[in-house]
mmCIF file of C-alpha atoms (C1' of nucleotides) in Angstrom:
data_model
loop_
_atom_site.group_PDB
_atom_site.id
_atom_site.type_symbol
_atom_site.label_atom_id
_atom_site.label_comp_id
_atom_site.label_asym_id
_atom_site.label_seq_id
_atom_site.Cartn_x
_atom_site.Cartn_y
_atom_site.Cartn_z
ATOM 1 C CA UNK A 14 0.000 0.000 0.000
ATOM 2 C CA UNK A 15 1.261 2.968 -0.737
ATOM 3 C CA UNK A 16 -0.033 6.788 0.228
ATOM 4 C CA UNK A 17 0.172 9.847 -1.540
ATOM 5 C CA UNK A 18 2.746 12.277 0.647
ATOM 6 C CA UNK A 19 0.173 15.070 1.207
ATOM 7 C CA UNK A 20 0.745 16.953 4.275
ATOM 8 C CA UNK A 21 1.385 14.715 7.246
ATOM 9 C CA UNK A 22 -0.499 10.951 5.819
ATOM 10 C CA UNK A 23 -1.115 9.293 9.386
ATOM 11 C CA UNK A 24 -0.485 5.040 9.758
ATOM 12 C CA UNK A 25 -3.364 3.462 9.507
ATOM 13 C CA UNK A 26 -4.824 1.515 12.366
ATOM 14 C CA UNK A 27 -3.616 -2.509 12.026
ATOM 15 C CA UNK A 28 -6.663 -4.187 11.156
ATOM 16 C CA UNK A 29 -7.770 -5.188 14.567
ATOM 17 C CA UNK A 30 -6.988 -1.776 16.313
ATOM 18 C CA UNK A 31 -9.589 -0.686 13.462
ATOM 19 C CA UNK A 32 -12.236 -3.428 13.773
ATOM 20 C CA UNK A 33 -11.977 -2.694 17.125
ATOM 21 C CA UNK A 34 -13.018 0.938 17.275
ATOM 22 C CA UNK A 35 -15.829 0.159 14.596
ATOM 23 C CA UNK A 36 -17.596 -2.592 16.564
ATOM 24 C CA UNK A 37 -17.169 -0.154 19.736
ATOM 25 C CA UNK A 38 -18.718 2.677 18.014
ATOM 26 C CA UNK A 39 -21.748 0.491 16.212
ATOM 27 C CA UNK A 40 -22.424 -1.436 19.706
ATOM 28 C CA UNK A 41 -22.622 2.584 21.016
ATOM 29 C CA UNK A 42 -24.030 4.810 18.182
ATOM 30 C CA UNK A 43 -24.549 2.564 15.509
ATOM 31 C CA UNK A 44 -28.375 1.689 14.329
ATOM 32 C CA UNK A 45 -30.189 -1.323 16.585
ATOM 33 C CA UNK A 46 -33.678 -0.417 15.351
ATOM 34 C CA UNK A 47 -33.934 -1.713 11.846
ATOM 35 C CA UNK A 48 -36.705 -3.871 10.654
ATOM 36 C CA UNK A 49 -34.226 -6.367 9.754
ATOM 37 C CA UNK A 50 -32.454 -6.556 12.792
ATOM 38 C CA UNK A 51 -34.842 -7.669 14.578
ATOM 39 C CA UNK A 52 -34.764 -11.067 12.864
ATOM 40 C CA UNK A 53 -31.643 -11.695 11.655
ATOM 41 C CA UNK A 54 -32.652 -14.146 9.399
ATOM 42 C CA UNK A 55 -31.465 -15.259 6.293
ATOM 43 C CA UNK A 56 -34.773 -14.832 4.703
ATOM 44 C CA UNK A 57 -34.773 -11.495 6.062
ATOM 45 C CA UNK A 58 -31.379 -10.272 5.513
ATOM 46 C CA UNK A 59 -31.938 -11.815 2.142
ATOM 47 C CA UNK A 60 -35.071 -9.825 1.303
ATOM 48 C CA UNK A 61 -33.651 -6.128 3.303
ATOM 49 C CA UNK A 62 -30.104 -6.925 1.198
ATOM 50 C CA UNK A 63 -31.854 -7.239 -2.293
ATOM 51 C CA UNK A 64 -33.948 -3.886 -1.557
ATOM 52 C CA UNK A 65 -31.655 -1.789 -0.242
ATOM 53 C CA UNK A 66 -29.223 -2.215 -3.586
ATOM 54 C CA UNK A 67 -28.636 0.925 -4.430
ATOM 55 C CA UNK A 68 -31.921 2.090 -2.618
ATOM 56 C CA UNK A 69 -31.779 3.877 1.140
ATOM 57 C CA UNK A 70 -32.841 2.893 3.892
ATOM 58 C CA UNK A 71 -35.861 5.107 4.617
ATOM 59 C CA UNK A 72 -37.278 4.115 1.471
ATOM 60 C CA UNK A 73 -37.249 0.381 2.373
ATOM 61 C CA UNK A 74 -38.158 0.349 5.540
ATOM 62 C CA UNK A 75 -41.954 0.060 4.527
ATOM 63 C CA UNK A 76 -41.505 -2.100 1.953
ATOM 64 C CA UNK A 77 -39.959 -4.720 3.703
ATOM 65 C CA UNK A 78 -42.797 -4.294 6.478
ATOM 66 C CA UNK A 79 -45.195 -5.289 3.808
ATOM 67 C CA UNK A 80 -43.318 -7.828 2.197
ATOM 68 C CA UNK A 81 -42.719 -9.641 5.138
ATOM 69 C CA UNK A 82 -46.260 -9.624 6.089
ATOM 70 C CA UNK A 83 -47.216 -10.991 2.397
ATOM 71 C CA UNK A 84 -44.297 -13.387 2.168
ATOM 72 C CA UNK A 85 -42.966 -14.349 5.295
ATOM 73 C CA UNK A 86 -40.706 -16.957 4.336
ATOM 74 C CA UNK A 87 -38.952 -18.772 1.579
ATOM 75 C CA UNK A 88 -41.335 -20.896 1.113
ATOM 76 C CA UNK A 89 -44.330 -18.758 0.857
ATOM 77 C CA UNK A 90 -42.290 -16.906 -1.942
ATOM 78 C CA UNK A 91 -41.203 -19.734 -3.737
ATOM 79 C CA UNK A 92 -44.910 -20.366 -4.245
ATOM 80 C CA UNK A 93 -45.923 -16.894 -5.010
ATOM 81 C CA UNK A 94 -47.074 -15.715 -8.129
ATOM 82 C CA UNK A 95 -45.147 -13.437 -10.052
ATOM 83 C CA UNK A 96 -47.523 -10.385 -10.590
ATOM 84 C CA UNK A 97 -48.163 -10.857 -6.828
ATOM 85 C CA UNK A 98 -44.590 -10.493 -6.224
ATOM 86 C CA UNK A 99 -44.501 -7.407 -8.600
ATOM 87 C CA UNK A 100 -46.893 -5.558 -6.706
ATOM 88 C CA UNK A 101 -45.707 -5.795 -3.305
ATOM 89 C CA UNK A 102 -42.229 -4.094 -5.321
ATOM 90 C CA UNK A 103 -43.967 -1.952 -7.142
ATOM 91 C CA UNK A 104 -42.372 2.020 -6.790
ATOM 92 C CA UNK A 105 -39.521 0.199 -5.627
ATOM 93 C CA UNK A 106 -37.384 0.832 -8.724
ATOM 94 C CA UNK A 107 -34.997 -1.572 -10.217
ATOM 95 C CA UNK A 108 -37.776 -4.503 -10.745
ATOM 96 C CA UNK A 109 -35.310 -7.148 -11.807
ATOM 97 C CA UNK A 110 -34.310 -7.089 -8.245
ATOM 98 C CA UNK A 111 -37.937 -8.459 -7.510
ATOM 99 C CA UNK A 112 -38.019 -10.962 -9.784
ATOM 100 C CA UNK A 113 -34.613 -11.745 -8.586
ATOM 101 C CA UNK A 114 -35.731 -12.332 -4.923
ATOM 102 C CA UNK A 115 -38.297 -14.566 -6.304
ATOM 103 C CA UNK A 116 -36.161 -16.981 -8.433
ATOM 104 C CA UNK A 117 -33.791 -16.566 -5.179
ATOM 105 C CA UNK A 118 -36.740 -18.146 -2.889
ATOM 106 C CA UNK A 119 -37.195 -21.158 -5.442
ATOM 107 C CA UNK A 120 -33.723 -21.603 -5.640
ATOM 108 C CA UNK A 121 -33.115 -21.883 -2.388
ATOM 109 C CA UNK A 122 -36.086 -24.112 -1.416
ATOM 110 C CA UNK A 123 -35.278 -26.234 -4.300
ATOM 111 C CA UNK A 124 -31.723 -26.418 -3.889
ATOM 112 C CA UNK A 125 -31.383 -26.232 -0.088
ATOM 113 C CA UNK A 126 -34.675 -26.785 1.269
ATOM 114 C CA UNK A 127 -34.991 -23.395 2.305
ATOM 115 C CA UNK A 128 -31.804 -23.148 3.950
ATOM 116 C CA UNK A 129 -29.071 -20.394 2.532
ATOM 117 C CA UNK A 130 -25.766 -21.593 2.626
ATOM 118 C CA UNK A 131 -23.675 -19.627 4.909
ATOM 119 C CA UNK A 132 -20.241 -18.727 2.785
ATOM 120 C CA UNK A 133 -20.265 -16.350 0.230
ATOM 121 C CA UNK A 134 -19.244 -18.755 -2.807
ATOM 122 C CA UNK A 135 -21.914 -20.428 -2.597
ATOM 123 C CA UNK A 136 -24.397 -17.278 -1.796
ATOM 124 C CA UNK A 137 -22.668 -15.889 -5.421
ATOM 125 C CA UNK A 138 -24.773 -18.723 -6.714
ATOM 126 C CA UNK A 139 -28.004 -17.500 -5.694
ATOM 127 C CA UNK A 140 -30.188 -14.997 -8.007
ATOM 128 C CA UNK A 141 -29.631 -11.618 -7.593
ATOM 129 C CA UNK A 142 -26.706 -11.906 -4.852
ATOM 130 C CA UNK A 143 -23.259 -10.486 -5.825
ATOM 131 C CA UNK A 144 -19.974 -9.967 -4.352
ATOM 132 C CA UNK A 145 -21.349 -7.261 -2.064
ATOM 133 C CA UNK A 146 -24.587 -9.060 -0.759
ATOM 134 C CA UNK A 147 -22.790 -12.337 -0.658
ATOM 135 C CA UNK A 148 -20.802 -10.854 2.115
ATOM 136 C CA UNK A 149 -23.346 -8.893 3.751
ATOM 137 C CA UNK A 150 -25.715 -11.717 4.359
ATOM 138 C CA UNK A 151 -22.278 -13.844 5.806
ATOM 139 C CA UNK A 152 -22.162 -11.213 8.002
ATOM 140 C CA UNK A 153 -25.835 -10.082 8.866
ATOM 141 C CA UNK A 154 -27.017 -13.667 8.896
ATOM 142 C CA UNK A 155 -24.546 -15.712 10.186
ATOM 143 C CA UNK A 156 -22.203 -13.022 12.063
ATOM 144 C CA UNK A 157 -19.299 -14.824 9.871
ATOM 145 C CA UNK A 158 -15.942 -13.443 8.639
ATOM 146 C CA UNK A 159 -16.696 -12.393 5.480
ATOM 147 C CA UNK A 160 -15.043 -8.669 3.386
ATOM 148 C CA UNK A 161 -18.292 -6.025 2.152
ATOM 149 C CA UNK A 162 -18.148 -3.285 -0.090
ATOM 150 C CA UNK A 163 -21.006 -1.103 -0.703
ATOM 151 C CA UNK A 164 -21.053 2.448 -1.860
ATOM 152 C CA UNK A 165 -20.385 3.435 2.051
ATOM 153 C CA UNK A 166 -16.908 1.583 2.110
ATOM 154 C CA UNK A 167 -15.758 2.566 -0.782
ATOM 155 C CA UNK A 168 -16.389 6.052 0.630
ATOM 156 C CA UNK A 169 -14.612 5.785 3.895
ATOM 157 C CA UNK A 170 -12.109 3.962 3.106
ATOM 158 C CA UNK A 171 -11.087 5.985 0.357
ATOM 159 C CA UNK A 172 -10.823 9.125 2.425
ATOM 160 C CA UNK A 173 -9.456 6.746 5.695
ATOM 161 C CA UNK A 174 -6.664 5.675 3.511
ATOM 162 C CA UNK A 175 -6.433 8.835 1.032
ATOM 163 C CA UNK A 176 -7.517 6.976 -2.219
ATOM 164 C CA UNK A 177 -7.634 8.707 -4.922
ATOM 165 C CA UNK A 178 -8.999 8.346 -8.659
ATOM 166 C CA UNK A 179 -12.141 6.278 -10.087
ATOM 167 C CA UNK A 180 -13.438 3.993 -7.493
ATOM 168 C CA UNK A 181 -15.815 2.079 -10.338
ATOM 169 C CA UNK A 182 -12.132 1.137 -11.689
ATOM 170 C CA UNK A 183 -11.349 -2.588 -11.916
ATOM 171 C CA UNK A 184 -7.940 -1.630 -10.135
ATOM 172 C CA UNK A 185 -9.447 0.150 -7.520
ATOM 173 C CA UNK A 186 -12.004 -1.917 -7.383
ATOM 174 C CA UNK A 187 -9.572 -4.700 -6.567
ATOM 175 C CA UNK A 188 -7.428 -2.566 -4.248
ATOM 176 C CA UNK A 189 -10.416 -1.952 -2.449
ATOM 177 C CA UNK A 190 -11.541 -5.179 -1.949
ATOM 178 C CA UNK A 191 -8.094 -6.172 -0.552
ATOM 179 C CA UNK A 192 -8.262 -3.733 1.979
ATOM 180 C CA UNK A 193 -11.672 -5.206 3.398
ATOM 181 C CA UNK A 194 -10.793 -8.799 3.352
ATOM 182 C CA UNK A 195 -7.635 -7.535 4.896
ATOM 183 C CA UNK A 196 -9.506 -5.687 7.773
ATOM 184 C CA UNK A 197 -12.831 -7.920 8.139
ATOM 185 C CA UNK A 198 -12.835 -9.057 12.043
ATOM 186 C CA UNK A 199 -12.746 -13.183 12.502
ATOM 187 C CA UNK A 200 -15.120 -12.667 15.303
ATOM 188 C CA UNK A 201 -17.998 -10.202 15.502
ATOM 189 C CA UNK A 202 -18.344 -9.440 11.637
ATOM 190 C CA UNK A 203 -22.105 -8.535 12.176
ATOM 191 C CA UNK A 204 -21.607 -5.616 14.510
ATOM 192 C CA UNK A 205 -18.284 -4.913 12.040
ATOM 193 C CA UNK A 206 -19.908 -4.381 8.880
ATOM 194 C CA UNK A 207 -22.850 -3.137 10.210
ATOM 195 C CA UNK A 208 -20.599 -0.367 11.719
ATOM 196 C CA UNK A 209 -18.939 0.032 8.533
ATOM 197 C CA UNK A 210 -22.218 0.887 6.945
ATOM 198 C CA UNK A 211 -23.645 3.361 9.442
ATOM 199 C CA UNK A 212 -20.620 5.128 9.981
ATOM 200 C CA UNK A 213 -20.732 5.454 6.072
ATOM 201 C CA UNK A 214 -24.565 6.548 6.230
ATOM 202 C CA UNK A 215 -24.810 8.428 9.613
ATOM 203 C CA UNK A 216 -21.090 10.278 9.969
ATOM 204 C CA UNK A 217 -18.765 9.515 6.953
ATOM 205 C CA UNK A 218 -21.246 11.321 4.324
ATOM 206 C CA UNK A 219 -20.974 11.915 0.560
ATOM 207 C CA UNK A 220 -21.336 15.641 2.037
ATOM 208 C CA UNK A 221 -20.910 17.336 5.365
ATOM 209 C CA UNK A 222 -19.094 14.540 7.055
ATOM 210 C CA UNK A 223 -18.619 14.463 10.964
ATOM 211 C CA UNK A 224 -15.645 13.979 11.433
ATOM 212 C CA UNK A 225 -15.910 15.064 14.742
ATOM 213 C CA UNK A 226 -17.917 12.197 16.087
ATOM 214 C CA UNK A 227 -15.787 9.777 14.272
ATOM 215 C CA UNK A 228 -13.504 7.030 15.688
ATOM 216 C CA UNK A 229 -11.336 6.312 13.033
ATOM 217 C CA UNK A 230 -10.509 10.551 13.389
ATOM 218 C CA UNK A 231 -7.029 9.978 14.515
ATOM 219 C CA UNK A 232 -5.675 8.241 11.737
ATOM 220 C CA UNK A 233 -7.873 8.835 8.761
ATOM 221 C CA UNK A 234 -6.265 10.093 6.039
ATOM 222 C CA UNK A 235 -8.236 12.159 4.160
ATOM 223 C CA UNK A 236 -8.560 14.304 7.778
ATOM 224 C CA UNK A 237 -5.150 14.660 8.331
ATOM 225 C CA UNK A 238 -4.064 16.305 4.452
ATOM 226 C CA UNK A 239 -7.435 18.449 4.589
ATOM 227 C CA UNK A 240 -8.830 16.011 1.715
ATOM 228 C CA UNK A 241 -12.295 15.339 3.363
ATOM 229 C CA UNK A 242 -14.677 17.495 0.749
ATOM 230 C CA UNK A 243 -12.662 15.991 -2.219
ATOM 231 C CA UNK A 244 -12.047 12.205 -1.540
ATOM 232 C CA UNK A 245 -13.508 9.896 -3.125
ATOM 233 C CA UNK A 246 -12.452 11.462 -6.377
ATOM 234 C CA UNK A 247 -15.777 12.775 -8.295
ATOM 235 C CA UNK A 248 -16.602 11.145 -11.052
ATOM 236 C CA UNK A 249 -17.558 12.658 -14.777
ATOM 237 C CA UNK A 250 -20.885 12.506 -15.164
ATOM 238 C CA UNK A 251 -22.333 11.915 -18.843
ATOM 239 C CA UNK A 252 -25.524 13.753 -19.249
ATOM 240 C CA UNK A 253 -28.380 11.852 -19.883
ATOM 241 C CA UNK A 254 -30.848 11.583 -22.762
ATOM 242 C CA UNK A 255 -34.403 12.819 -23.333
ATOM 243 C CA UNK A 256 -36.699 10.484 -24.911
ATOM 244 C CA UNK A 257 -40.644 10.522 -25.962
ATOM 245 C CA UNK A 258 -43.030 7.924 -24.942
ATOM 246 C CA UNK A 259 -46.510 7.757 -25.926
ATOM 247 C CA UNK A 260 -49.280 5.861 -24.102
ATOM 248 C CA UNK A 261 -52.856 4.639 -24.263
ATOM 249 C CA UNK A 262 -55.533 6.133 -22.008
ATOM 250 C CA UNK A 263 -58.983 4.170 -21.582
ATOM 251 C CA UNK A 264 -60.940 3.211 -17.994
ATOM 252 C CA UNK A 265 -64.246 2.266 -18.477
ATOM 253 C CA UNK A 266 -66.544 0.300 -16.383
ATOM 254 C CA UNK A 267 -64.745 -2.559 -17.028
ATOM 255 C CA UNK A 268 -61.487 -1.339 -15.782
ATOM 256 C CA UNK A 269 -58.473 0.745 -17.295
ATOM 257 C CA UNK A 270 -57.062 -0.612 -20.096
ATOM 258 C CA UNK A 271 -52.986 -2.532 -19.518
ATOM 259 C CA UNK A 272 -50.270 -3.867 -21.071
ATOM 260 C CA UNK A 273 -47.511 -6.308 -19.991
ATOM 261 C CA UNK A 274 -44.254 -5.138 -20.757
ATOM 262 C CA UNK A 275 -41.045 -7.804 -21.805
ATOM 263 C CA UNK A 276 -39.140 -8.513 -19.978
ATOM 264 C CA UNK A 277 -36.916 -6.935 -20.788
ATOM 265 C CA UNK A 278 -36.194 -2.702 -21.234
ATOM 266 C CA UNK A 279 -37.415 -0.653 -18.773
ATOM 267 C CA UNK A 280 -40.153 -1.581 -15.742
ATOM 268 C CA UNK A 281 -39.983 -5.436 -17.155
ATOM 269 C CA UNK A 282 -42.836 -7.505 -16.695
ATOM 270 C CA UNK A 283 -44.724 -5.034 -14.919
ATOM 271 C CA UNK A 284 -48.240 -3.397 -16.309
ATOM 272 C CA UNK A 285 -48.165 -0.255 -18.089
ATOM 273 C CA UNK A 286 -50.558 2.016 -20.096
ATOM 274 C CA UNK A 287 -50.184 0.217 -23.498
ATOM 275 C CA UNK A 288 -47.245 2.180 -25.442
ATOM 276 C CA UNK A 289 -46.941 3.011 -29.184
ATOM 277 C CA UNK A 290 -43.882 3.576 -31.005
ATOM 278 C CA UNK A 291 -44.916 6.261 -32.568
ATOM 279 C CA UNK A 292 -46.573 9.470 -32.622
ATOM 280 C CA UNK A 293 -50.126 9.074 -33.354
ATOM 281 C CA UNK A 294 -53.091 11.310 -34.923
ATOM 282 C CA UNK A 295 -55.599 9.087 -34.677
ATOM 283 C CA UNK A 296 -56.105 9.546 -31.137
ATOM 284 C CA UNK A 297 -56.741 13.396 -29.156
ATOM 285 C CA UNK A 298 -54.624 13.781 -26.292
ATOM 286 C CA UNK A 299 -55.502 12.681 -22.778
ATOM 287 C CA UNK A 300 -52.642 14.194 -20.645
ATOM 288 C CA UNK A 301 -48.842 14.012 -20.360
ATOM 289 C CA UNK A 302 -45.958 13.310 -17.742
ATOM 290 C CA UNK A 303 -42.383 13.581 -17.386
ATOM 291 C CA UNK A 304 -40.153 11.016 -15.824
ATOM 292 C CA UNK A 305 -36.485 11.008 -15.092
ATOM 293 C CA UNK A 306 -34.935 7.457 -14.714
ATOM 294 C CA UNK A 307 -30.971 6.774 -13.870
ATOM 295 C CA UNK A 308 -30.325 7.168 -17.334
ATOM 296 C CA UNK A 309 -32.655 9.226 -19.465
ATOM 297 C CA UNK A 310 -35.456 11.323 -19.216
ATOM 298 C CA UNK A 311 -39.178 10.546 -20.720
ATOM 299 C CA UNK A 312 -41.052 13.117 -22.065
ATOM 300 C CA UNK A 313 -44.736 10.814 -22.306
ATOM 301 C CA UNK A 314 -47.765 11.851 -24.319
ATOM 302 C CA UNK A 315 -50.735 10.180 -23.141
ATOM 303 C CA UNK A 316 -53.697 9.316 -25.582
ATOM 304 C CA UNK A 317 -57.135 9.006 -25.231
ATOM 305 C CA UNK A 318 -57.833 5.441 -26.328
ATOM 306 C CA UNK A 319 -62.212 5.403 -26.191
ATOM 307 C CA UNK A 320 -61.671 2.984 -29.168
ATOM 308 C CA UNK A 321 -60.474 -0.020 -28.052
ATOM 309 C CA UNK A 322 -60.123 -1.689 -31.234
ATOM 310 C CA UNK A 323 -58.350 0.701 -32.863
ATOM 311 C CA UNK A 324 -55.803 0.559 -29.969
ATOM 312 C CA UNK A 325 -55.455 -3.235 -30.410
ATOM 313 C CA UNK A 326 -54.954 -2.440 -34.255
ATOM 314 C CA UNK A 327 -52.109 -0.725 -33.156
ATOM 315 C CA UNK A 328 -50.672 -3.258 -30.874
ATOM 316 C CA UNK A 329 -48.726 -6.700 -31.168
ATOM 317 C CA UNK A 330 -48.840 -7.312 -27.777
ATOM 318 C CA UNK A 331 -51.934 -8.020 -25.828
ATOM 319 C CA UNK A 332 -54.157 -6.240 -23.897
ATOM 320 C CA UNK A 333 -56.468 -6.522 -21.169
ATOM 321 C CA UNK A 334 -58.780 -4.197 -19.035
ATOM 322 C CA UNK A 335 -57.706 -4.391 -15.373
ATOM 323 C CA UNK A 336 -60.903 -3.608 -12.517
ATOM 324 C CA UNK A 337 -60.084 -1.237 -10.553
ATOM 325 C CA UNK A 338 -60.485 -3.354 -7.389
ATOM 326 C CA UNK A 339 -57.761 -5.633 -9.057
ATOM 327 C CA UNK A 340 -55.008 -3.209 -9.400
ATOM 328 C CA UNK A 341 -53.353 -4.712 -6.207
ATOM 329 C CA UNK A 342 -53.236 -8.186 -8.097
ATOM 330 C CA UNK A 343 -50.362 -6.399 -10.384
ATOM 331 C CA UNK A 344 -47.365 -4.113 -10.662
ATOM 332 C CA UNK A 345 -47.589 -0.597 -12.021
ATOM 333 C CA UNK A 346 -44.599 1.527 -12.233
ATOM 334 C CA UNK A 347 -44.751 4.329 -10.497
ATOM 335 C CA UNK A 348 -45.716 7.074 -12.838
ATOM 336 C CA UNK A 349 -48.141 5.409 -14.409
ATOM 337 C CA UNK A 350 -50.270 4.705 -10.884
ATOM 338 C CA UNK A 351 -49.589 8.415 -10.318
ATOM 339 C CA UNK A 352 -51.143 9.135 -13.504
ATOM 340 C CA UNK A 353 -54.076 6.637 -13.025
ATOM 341 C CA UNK A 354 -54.465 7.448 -9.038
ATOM 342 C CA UNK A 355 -54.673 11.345 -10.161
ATOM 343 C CA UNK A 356 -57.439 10.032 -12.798
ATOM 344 C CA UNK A 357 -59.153 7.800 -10.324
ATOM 345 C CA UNK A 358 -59.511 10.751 -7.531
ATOM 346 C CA UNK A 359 -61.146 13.054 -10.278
ATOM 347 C CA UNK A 360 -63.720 10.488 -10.709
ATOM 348 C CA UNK A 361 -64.436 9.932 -7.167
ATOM 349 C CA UNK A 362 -65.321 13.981 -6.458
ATOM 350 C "C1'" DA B 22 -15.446 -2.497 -19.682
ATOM 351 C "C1'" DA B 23 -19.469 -0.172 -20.335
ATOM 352 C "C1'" DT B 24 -24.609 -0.240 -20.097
ATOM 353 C "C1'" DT B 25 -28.778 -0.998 -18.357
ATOM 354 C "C1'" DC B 26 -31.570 -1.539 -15.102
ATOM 355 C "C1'" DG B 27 -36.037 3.299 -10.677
ATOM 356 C "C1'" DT B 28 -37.265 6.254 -7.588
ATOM 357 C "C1'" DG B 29 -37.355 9.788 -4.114
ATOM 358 C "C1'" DG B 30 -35.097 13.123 -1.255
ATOM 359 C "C1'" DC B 31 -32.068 16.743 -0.589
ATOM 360 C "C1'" DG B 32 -29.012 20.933 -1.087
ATOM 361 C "C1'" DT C 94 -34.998 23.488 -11.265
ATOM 362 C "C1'" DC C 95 -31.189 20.413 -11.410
ATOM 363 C "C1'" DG C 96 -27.649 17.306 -10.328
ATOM 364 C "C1'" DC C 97 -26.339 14.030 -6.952
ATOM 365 C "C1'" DC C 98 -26.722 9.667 -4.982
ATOM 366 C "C1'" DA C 99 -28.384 5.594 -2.374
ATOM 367 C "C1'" DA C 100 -26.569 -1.651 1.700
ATOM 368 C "C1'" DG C 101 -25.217 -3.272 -6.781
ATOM 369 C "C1'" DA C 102 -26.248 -7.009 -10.085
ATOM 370 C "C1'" DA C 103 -26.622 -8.744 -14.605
ATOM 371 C "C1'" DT C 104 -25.191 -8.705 -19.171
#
DNA sequence: AATTCGTGGCG
DNA sequence: TCGCCAAGAAT
């Protein structure tokens, strides 16, 4: 390891001096009250693990409530039926990561009766797990030895050993995983990487950090040479595009009129207000709605579709009216159920 | 290696 | 309003 010569660059802690101080500070100021924590389950850390990919906490914490209620158990999943499964994500984002926990459940019931394995080469195996959640649910479930990088270690460790350049980099993506194996606890990895994390989320911030408050002050690097506000090194951004979408509007007494999308493309598998390719004059418009996703912007022209037939004309795929007291039995994305609650609410008054 | 996957909150 | 970013994985 080497360290850029900024300043004064402190030693860092040896890896159990630093373990040390981060399982004292969780066990003190670290977060006890998560949902998840209060099972500790595989099943649990499984589900919490798979939402809260690149999703925070505050926004899972009531999904997980309700998911747990609806599927309690691997088993229960397994058996589940997929648009059931797609509701109880839906406004989640990233709906792979359902369908994902779902092929997880029957993978695990049919390959381990419902028991995860407990090392993370074999949890690599399972649908939707990677290198990160493979060692987070070593850790969370089974409080064994095992290296985690999220977005919050790859933070504070590149400021508590003065890192700089592209983190996404396969070379310091490597040098980064070295370091956590290298420091991962054999004993107490739960309380470890669950410090990691919330000294990541609560004091070791993308911005305003406290470094007052923080127990790795002494010899953090990125402290010492001033280098707080500009470590980890920003990345360029590439701006994003803006494209047009254009939709089919019809509720009747019958319900509001759906299409499954593939699945693949964006909000795959779930139901959406049937989309053309096109701009079309052979229907007046209804309404529109912007959206911004991770990685472009839709500009989306909504149609008034009274003729059913003609919008089946203009469709390959199929369609079928939804009842309104169904919607719950499927997944909408979550502009379009703004769009149709906004709708629904006018009708009510 | 670079893209493609959502969504909401916050400064 | 706008960019940033969050317990990443799959391809």
């Amino acid at each position: 390891m080497t360290y850029k010569n900024i300043g004064n660059s402190p030693i860092p802690f040896a890896p159990n001096e630093f373990a040390k101080r981060v399982i004292n500070w969780q066990r003190q100021h670290g977060r006890h009250d998560l949902p998840w924590q209060q099972y500790n389950q595989p099943y649990h850390v499984l589900v919490s693990e798979l939402m809260l990919q690149q999703t925070q906490v505050s926004t899972v914490i009531p999904y997980f409530h309700n998911w747990i209620v609806k599927f309690p158990d691997f088993n229960t999943l397994a058996s589940a039926q997929e648009d059931q499964v797609l509701n109880a994500w839906q406004g989640l984002g990233y709906y792979s990561r359902a369908r994902n926990l779902h092929r997880a459940a029957q993978f695990v019931v049919a390959q381990y009766n419902g028991q995860l394995p407990d090392s993370p080469e074999l949890l690599r195996e399972v649908p939707g797990v990677g290198p990160y959640t493979a060692g987070a649910i070593t850790a969370f479930a089974f409080n064994k030895p095992a290296a985690i990088v999220d977005g919050n270690v790859k933070r504070l460790f590149a400021r508590y050993f003065g890192i700089e350049g592209d983190l996404s980099s396969t070379q310091l993506n490597r040098k980064l995983w070295q370091l956590a194996e290298r420091y991962t606890p054999n004993h107490n990895n739960r309380a470890y990487a669950q410090g990691l994390l919330d000294l990541g989320a609560t004091l070791c911030k993308p911005r305003q950090p406290k470094c007052e408050e923080c127990p790795l002050q002494k010899t953090c690097n990125a402290f010492a040479t001033h280098r707080v506000d500009t470590l980890p090194t920003a990345k360029k951004k590439k701006q994003i595009p803006t494209k047009q979408g254009y939709f089919l509007y019809s509720l009747t007494a019958a319900g509001v009129l759906l299409e499954q999308r593939p699945s693949d493309g964006i909000w795959p598998r779930l139901w959406s207000f049937p989309e053309l390719k096109q701009a079309s004059h052979e229907f007046t418009e209804h309404g529109s709605f912007k959206h911004v996703f991770s990685h472009y912007r839709l500009n989306a022209l909504v149609y008034n579709a009274s003729s059913e037939n003609k919008a089946e004309r203009l469709h390959h795929t199929a369609l079928k009216r939804v009842a309104v007291e169904d919607l719950d039995q499927v997944g909408l994305p979550a502009p379009i159920r703004k769009y149709l609650d906004t709708q629904l609410q006018r009708l009510d008054k």
